Coordinates of C-alpha atoms and ligand atoms in Angstrom, one line a residue:
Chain A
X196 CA -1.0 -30.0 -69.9
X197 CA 0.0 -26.2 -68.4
X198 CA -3.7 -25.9 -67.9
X199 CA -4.1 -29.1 -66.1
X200 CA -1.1 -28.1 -64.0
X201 CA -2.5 -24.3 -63.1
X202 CA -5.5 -25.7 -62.0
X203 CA -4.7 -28.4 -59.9
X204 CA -2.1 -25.8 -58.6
X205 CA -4.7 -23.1 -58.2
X206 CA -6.6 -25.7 -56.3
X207 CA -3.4 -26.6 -54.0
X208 CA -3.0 -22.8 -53.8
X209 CA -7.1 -22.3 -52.6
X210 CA -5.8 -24.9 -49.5
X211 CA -2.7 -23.4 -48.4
X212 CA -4.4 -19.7 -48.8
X213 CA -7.1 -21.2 -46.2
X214 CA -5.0 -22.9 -43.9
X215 CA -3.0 -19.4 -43.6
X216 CA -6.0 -17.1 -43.1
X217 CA -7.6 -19.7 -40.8
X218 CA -3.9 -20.0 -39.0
X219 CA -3.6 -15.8 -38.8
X220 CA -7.1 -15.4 -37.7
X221 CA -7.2 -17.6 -34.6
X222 CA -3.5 -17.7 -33.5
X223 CA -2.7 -13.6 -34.1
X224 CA -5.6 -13.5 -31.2
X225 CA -5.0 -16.8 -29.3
X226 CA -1.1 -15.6 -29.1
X227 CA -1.8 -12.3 -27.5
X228 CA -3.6 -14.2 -24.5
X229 CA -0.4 -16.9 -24.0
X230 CA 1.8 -13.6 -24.3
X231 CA 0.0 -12.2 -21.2
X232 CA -0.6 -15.4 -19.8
X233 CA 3.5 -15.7 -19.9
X234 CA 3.8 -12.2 -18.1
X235 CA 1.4 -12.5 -15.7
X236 CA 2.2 -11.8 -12.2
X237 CA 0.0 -13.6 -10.3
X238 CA 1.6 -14.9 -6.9
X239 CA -1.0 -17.1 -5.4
X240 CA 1.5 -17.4 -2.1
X241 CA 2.6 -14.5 -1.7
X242 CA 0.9 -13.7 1.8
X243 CA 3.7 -15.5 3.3
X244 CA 5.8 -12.7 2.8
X245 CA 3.5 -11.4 5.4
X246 CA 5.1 -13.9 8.1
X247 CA 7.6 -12.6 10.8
X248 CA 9.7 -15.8 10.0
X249 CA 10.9 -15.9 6.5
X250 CA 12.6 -19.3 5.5
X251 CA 14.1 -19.9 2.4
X252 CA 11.5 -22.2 1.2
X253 CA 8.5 -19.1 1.7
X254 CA 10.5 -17.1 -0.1
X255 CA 10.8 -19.6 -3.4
X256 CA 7.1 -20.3 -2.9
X257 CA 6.2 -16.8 -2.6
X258 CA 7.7 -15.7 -5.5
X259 CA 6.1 -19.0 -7.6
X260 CA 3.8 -17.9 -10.4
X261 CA 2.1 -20.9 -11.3
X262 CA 0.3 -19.4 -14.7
X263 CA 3.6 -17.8 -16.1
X264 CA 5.6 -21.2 -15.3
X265 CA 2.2 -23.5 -16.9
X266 CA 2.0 -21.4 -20.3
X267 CA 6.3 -21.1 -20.4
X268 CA 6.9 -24.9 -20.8
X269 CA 3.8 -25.1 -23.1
X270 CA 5.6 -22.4 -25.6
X271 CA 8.4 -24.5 -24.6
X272 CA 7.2 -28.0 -25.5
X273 CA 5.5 -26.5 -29.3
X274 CA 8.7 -24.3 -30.3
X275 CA 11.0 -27.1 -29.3
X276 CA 9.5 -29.8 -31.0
X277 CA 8.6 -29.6 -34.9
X278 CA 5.2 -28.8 -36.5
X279 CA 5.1 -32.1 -38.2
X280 CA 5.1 -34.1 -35.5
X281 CA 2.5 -31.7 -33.8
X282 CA 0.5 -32.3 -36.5
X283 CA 0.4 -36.0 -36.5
X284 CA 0.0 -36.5 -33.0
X285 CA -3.0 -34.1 -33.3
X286 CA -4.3 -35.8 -36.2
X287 CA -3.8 -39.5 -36.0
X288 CA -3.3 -39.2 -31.7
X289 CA -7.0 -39.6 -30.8
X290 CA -7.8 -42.4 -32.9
X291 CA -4.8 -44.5 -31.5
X292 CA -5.0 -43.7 -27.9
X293 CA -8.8 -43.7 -27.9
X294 CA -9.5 -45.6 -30.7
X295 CA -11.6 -43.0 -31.9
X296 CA -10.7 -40.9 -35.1
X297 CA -12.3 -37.8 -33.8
X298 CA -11.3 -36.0 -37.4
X299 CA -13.1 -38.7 -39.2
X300 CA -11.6 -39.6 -43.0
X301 CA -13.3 -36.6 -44.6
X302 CA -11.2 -33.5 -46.5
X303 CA -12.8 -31.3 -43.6
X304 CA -11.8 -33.2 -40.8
X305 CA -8.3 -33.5 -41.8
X306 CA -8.4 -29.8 -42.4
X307 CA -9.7 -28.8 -39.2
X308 CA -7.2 -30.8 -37.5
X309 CA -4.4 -29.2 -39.6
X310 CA -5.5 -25.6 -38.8
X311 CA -5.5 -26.5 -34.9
X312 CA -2.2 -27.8 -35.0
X313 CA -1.1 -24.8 -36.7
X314 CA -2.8 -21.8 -34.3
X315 CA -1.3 -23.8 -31.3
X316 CA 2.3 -23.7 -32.8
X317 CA 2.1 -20.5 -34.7
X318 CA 0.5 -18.7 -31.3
X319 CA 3.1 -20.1 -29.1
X320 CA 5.5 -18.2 -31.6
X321 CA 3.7 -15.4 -31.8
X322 CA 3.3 -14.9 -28.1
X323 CA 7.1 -14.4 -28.0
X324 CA 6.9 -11.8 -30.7
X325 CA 4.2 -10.1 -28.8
X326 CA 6.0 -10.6 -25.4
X327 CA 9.1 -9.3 -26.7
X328 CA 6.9 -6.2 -27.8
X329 CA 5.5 -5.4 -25.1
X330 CA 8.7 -5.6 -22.8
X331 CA 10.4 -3.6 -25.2
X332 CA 8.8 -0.4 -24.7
X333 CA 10.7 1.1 -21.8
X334 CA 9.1 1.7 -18.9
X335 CA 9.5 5.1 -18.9
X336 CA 6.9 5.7 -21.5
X337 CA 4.3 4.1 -19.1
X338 CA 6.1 6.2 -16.2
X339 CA 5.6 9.4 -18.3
X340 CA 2.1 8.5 -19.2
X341 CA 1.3 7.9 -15.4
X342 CA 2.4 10.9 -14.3
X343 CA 0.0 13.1 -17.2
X344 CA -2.5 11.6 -15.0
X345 CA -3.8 9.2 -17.8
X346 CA -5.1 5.5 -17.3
X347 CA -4.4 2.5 -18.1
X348 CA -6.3 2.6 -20.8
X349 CA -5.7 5.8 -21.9
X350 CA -1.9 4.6 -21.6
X351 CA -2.0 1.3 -23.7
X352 CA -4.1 3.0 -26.7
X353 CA -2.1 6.4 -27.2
X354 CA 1.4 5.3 -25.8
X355 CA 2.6 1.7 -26.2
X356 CA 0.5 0.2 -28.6
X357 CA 1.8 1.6 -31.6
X358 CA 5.4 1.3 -30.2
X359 CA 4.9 -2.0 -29.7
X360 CA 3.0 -2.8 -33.4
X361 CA 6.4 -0.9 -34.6
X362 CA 8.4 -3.6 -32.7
X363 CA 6.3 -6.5 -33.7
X364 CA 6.1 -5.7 -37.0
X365 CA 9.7 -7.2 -38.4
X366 CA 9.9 -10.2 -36.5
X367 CA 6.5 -11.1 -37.0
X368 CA 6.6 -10.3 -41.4
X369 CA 9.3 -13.3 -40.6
X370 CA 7.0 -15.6 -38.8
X371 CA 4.5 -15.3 -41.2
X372 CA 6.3 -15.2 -44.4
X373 CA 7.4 -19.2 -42.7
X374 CA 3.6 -19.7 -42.2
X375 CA 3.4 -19.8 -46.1
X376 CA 6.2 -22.4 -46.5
X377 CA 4.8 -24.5 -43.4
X378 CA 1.4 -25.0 -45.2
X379 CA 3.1 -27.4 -47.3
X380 CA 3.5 -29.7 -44.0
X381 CA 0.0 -30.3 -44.1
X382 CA 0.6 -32.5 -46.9
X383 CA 1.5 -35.2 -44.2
X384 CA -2.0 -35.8 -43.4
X385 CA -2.9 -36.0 -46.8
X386 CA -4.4 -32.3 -47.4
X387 CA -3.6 -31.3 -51.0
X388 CA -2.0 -28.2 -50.7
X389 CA 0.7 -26.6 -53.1
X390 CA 2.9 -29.1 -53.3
X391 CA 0.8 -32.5 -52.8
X392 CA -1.2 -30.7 -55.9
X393 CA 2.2 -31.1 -57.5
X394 CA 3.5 -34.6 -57.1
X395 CA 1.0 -36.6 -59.1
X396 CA 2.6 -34.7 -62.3
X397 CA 6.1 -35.9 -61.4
X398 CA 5.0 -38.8 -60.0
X399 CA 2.9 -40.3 -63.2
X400 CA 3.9 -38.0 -65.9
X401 CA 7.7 -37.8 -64.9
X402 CA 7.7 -33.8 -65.9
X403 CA 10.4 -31.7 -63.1
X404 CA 8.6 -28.0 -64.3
X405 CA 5.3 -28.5 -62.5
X406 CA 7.7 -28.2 -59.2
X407 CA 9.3 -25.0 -60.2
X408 CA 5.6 -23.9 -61.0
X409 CA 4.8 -24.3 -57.6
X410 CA 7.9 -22.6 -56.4
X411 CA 6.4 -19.3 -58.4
X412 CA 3.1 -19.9 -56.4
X413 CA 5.1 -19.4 -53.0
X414 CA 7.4 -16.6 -54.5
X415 CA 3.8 -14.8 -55.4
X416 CA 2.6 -14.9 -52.3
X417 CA 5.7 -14.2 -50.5
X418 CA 6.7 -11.1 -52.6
X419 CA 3.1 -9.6 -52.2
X420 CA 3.3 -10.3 -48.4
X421 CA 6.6 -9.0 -48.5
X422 CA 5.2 -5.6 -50.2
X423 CA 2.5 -5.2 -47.6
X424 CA 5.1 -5.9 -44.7
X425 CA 7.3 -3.2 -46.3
X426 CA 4.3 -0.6 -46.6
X427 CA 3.7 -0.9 -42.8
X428 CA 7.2 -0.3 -41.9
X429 CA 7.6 2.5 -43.9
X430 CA 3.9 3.9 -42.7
X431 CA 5.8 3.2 -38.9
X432 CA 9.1 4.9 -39.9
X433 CA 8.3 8.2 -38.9
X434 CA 9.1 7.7 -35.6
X435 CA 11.8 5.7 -33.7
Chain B
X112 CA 1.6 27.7 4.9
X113 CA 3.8 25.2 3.1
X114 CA 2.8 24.0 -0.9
X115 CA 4.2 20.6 0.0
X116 CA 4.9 19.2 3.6
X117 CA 6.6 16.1 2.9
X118 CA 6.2 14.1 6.5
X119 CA 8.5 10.8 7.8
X120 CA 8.2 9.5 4.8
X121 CA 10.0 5.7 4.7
X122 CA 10.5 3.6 1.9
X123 CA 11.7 0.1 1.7
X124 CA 12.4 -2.3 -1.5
X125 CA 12.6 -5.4 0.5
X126 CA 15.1 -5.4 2.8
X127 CA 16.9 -2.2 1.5
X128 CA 15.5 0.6 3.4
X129 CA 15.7 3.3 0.5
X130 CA 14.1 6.6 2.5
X131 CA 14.2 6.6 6.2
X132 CA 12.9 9.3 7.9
X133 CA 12.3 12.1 5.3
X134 CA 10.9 15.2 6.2
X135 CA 11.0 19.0 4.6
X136 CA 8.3 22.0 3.6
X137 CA 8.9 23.6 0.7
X138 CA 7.0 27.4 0.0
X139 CA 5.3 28.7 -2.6
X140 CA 7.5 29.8 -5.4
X141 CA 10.9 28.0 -3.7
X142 CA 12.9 26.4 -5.7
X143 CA 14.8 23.3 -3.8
X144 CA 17.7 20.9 -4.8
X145 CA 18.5 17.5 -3.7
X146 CA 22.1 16.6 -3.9
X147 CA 24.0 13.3 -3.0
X148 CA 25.6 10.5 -4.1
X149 CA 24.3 8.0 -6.4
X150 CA 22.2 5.3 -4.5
X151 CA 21.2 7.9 -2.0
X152 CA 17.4 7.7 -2.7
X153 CA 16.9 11.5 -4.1
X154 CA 15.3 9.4 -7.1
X155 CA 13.4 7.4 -4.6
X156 CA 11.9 10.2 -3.0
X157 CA 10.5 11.9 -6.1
X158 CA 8.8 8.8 -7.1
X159 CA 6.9 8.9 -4.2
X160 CA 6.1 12.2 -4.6
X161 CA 5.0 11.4 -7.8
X162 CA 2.9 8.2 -6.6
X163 CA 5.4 6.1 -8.9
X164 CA 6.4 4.1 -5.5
X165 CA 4.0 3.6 -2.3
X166 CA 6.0 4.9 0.5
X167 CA 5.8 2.6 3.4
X168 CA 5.3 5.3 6.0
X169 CA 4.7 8.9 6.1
X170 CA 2.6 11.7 4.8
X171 CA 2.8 13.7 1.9
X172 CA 0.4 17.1 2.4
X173 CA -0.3 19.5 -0.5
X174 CA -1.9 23.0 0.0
X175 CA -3.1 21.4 3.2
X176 CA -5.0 18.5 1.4
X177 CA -3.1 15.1 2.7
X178 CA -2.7 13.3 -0.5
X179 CA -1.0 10.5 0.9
X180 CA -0.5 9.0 4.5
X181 CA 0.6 5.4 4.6
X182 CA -1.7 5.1 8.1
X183 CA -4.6 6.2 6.3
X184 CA -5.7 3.3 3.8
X185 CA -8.3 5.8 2.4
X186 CA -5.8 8.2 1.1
X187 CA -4.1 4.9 -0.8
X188 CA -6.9 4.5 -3.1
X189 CA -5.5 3.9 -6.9
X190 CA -8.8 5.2 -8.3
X191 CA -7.8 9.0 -6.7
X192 CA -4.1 8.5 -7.2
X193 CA -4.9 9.8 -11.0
X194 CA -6.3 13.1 -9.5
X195 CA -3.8 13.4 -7.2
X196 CA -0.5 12.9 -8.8
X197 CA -1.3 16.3 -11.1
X198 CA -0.4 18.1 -7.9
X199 CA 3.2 17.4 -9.4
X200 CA 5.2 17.6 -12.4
X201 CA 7.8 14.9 -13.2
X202 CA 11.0 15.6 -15.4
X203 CA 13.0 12.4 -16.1
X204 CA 16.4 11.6 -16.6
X205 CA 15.5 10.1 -19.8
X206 CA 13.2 12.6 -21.0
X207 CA 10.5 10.0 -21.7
X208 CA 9.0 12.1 -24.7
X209 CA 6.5 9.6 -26.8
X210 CA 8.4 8.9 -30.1
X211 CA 5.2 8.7 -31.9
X212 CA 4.2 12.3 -31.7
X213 CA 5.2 15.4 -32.5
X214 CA 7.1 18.0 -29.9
X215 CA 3.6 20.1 -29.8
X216 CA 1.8 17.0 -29.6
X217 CA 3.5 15.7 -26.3
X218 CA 3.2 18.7 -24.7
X219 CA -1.0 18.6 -25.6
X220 CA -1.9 15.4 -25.4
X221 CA -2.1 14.5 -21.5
X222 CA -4.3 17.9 -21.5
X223 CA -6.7 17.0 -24.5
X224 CA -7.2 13.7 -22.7
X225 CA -8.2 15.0 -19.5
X226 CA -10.6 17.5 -21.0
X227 CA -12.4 14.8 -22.1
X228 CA -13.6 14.7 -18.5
X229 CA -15.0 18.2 -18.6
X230 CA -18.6 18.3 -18.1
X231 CA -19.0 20.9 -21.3
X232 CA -16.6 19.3 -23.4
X233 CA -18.2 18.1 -26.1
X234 CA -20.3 21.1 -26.7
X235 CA -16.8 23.8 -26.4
X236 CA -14.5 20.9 -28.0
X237 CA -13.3 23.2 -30.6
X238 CA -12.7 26.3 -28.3
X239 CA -11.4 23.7 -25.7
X240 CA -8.7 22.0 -28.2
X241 CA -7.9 25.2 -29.6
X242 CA -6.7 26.7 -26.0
X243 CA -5.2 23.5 -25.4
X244 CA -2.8 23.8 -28.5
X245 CA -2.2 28.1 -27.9
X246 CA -1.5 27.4 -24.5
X247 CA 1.2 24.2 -25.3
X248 CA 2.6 26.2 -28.3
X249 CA 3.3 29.6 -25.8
X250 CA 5.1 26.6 -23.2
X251 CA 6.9 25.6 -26.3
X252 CA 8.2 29.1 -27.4
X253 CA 8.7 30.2 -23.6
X254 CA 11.7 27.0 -23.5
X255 CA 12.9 28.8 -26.7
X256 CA 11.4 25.7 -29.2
X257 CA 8.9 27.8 -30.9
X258 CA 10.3 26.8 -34.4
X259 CA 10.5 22.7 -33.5
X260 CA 6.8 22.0 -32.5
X261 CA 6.5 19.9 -35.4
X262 CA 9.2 17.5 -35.1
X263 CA 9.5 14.2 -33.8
X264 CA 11.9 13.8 -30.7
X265 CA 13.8 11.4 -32.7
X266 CA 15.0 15.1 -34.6
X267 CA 15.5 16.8 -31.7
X268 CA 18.7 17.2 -29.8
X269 CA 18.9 16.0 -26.2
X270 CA 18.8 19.4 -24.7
X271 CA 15.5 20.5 -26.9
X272 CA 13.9 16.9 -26.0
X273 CA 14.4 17.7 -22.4
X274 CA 12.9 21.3 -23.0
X275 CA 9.9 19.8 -24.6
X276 CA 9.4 17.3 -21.2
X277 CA 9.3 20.4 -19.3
X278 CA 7.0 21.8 -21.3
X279 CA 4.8 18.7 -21.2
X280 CA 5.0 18.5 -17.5
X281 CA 4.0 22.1 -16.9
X282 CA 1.4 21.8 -19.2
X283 CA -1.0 20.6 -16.6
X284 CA 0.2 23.1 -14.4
X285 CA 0.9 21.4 -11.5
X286 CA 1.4 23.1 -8.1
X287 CA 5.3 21.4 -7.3
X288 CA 7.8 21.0 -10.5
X289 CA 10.0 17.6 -10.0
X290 CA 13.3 17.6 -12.1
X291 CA 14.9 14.0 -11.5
X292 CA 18.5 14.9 -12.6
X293 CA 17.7 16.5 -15.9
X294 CA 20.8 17.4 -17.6
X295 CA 22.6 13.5 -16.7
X296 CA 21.8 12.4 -20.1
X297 CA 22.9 15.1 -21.8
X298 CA 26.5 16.1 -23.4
X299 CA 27.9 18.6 -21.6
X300 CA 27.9 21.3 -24.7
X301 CA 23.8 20.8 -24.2
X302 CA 23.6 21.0 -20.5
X303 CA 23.2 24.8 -20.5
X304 CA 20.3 25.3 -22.8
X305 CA 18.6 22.9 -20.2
X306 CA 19.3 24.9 -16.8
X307 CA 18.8 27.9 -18.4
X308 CA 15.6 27.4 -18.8
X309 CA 14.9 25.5 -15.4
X310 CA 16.6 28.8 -13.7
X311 CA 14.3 31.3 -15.7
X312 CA 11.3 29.3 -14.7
X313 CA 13.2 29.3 -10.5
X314 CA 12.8 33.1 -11.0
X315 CA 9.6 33.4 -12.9
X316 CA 8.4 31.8 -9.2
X317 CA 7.8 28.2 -10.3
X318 CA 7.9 26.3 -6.8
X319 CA 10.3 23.4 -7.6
X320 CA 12.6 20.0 -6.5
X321 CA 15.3 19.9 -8.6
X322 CA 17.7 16.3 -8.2
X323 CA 21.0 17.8 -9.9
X324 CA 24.9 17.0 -9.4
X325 CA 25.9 20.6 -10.6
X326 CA 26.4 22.1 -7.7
X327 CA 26.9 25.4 -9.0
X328 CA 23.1 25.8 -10.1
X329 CA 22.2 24.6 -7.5
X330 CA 24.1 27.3 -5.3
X331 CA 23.2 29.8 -7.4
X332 CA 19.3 28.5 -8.5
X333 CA 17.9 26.8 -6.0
X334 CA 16.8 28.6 -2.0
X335 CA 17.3 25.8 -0.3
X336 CA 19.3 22.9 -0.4
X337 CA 19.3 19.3 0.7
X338 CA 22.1 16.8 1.1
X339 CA 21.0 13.4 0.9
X340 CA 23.2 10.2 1.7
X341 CA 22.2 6.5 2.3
X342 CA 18.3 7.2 2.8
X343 CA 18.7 10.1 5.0
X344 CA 18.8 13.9 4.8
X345 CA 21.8 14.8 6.7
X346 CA 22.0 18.2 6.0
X347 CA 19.2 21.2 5.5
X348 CA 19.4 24.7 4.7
X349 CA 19.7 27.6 2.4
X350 CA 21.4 27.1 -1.1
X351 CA 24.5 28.9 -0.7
X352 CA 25.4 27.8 2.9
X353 CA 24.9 24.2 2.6
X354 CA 27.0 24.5 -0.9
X355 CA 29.6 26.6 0.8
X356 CA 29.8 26.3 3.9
X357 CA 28.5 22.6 5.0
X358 CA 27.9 21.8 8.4
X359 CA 28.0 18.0 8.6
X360 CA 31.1 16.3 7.8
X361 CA 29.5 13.9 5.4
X362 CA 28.1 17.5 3.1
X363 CA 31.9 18.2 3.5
X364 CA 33.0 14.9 1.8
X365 CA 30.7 15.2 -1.0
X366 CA 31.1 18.0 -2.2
X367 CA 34.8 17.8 -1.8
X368 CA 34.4 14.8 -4.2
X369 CA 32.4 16.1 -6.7
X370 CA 34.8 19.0 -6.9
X371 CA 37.6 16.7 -7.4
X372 CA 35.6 15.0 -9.7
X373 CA 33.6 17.3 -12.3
X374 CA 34.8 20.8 -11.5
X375 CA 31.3 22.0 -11.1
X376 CA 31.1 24.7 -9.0
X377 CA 32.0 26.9 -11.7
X378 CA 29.2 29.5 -12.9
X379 CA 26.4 28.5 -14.5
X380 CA 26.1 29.7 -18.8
X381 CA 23.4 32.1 -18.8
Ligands
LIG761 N1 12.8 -0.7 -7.9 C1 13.8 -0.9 -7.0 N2 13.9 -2.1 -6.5 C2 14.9 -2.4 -5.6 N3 15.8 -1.5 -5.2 C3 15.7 -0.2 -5.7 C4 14.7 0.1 -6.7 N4 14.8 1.4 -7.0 C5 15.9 1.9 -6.3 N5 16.4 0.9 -5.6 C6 17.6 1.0 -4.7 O1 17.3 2.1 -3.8 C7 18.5 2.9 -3.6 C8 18.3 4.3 -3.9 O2 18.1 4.4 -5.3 P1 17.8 5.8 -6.0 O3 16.6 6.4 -5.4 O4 17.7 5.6 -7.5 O5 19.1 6.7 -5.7 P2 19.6 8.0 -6.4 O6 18.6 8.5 -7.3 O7 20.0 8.9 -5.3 O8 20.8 7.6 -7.2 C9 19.6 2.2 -4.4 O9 20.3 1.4 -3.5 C10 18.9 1.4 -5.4 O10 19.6 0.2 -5.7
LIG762 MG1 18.7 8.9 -9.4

């Protein structure tokens, strides 16, 4: 029976291991871009500043930034609503509204929808992480930079990138040591991670350990991710 | 002729008009300090001067070159402000040292990344970094941090950090040395170390602006003075004079005040 149980787990486990590399790989990226897109600058009216009259309502329209306000209530909408519900409406939302189950009834398809659901939510979170990064590194340092006569360029990669990885770097260990645990939503849509892998064994054989066996899958891979986390911070600590 | 002339400069952050009006030459190997009350613009002005803010009027003239003239959209070019800015060094407030590398390292790094622009750099790179890191270790020793090149500013005092931004500023050797207030942050047990070393480069001929509220160095550092208030320069002259014996009734108020208030004109340490 143990051996049934490892490898149905090691199965579940071979899931949720995909559906957080797949999740890292395309929302680390995916979140840098929505954390620009939320500090982006871009006033498309602000040539009315230009006018000799200045009313109120130039002012306010002046100062709009449409792509900063667009990508805000988007990382609005996904952090304020949960990732189960994402995930459904993702999944089973085409079929009912188009009556056309784009994800078809295949392991893949319900996979792939699973993983989009995830980079959207999990790069809205990041973004914050990465906004709060960036913003974090005083101005000063950029000032200073500017001044040595370096460029942009030269400022981002020998100045604030690695002040800002040094600020990312705790809140986002906490983000993804959550991904991990959140894999097990997936289960909603029927993909057979960790703990779906599980529930037949309680379910028909009416045995509780197989669910603490699971637990020591998710401890596993926490603790190691914990360990690597800890290793960068400590490779960062030489400077504050 | 003049190192800097500083012409009309005007400077506006919406409708606050910051700089109105600004105008002074500073010579070769004069050392100059800006004094005034907080809010006055002295900040301001070395930002522009430091192509941190776009003035909204005026000219800025180096060695005869115009580096800036608001008129002039050609002098406005980002792609030359790069070049241009080197004319000046810039001493902050808050230091601004890079926490991620090492005294020595701040000090070199600005000058290792501009050689990269040298024509014969990759065939002298060795000779090239080496004079690079003799030079920025000499800068080091000459603000008395000879033995603290290898640590972070995060195990420095406030006084040496500051020493080691002066050292990276004049490590590019710029023609005018800006000092935006640079003993503010400090305790005042660490303040001396700081002008000590600003008033041996004042006599070792470094042509400087020096933004203080110790009015003593000033008197006693600086050859001219300037008296800032509310955007304009109200009064203009030579250190000790405008110190001691103020003209305009506003100079008188000031520095009135900032007796009352932190003692300073006692002499400098050192
Ligand atoms: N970036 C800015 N935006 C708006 N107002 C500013 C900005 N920087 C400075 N000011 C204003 O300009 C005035 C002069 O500031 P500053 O040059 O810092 O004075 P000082 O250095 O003499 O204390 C102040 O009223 C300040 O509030
Ligand atoms: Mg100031």
């Amino acid at each position: 029976m143990f051996w049934e149980v490892t490898l149905a787990l090691l199965k579940g486990f071979g899931t949720a291991a995909e559906l957080f590399g797949l999740t890292l790989v395309f929302a680390l990226p995916l979140g840098l871009l929505i954390a620009f897109g939320s500090m982006s600058k871009w006033r498309p009216f602000r040539f009315l500043l230009n006018a000799k009259k200045k009313a109120e309502w130039k002012k306010r329209l002046a100062g709009f930034r449409p792509i900063k306000l667009i990508v805000d209530v988007i990382v609005w909408i996904i952090r304020g609503t949960p990732l189960m519900l994402q995930l459904m409406i993702i999944y089973f939302g085409p079929g009912l509204v188009w009556d056309n189950n784009i994800w078809g009834s295949s392991t893949g398809g319900r996979m792939t929808a699973t993983v989009i659901a995830f980079v959207i939510n999990y790069a809205c979170y990041f973004s914050v992480i990465y906004r709060g990064g960036i913003e974090g590194v005083p101005q000063g340092q950029r000032e200073a930079g500017e001044v040595l006569g370096m460029t942009r360029a030269q400022i981002f990669t020998k100045i604030t990138f690695l002040q800002t990885v040094k600020r990312i770097v705790p809140p986002m260990s906490n983000e993804i040591i959550t991904l991990v645990k959140d894999t097990s939503l997936a289960r909603i849509i029927a993909v057979t991670e960790l703990i779906k892998s599980s529930e037949p064994f309680m379910r028909i054989n009416g045995l509780i350990w197989p669910l603490f066996y699971t637990g020591v899958f998710y401890l596993i891979f926490v603790g190691a991710l914990t360990l690597l986390f800890n290793f960068i911070e400590r490779k960062l600590s030489y400077f504050k | 002729m003049a190192v800097l002339e500083v012409q009309n400069i005007e400077k506006n952050f919406g409708k606050t008009r910051v700089l109105r009006d600004i105008s002074f030459e500073l010579e070769q190997g004069q050392t100059l300090a800006i004094i005034g009350s907080s809010g006055s613009g002295k900040t301001t002005l070395l930002r522009c001067l430091n192509f941190l803010e776009e003035p909204d009027g005026g000219r800025i003239v180096v060695n005869g070159e115009t580096l800036f003239d608001a008129a002039d959209p050609a002098t406005r070019r980002e792609k030359e402000v790069r070049k241009k800015r080197l004319h000046f060094g810039m001493v902050f407030q808050a230091f601004n040292l890079f926490p991620q590398y090492t005294a020595l390292k701040n000090v070199m790094l600005a000058s290792e990344l501009l050689a990269k622009e040298l024509p014969n750099y990759k065939a002298n790179k060795k000779e090239i970094l080496a004079n690079i890191e003799r030079e920025a270790q000499a800068l080091l020793e000459k603000m008395g941090l000879a033995d603290r090149a290898s640590h972070y500013p995060h195990q420095l005092s406030g006084g040496q950090q500051q020493r080691v931004a002066i050292a990276r500023a004049m490590a590019l050797k710029p023609d005018i040395m800006c000092f935006d207030e640079p003993t503010s942050a400090l305790d005042p047990e660490l303040t001396g170390e700081v002008l000590r070393v600003i008033r041996g480069l004042a006599e070792q001929k470094t042509t400087m602006i020096i933004v203080t509220h110790e009015m003593a160095f000033a008197r006693d550092v600086a050859d001219q003075v300037i008296f800032m208030d509310d955007g304009v320069i109200v009064e203009h002259g030579p250190a000790r004079q405008v110190i001691e014996d103020p003209q305009e009734e506003r100079t008188q108020r000031f520095l009135a005040r900032s007796r009352e208030g932190g003692g300073s004109p006692s002499p400098v340490r050192g």
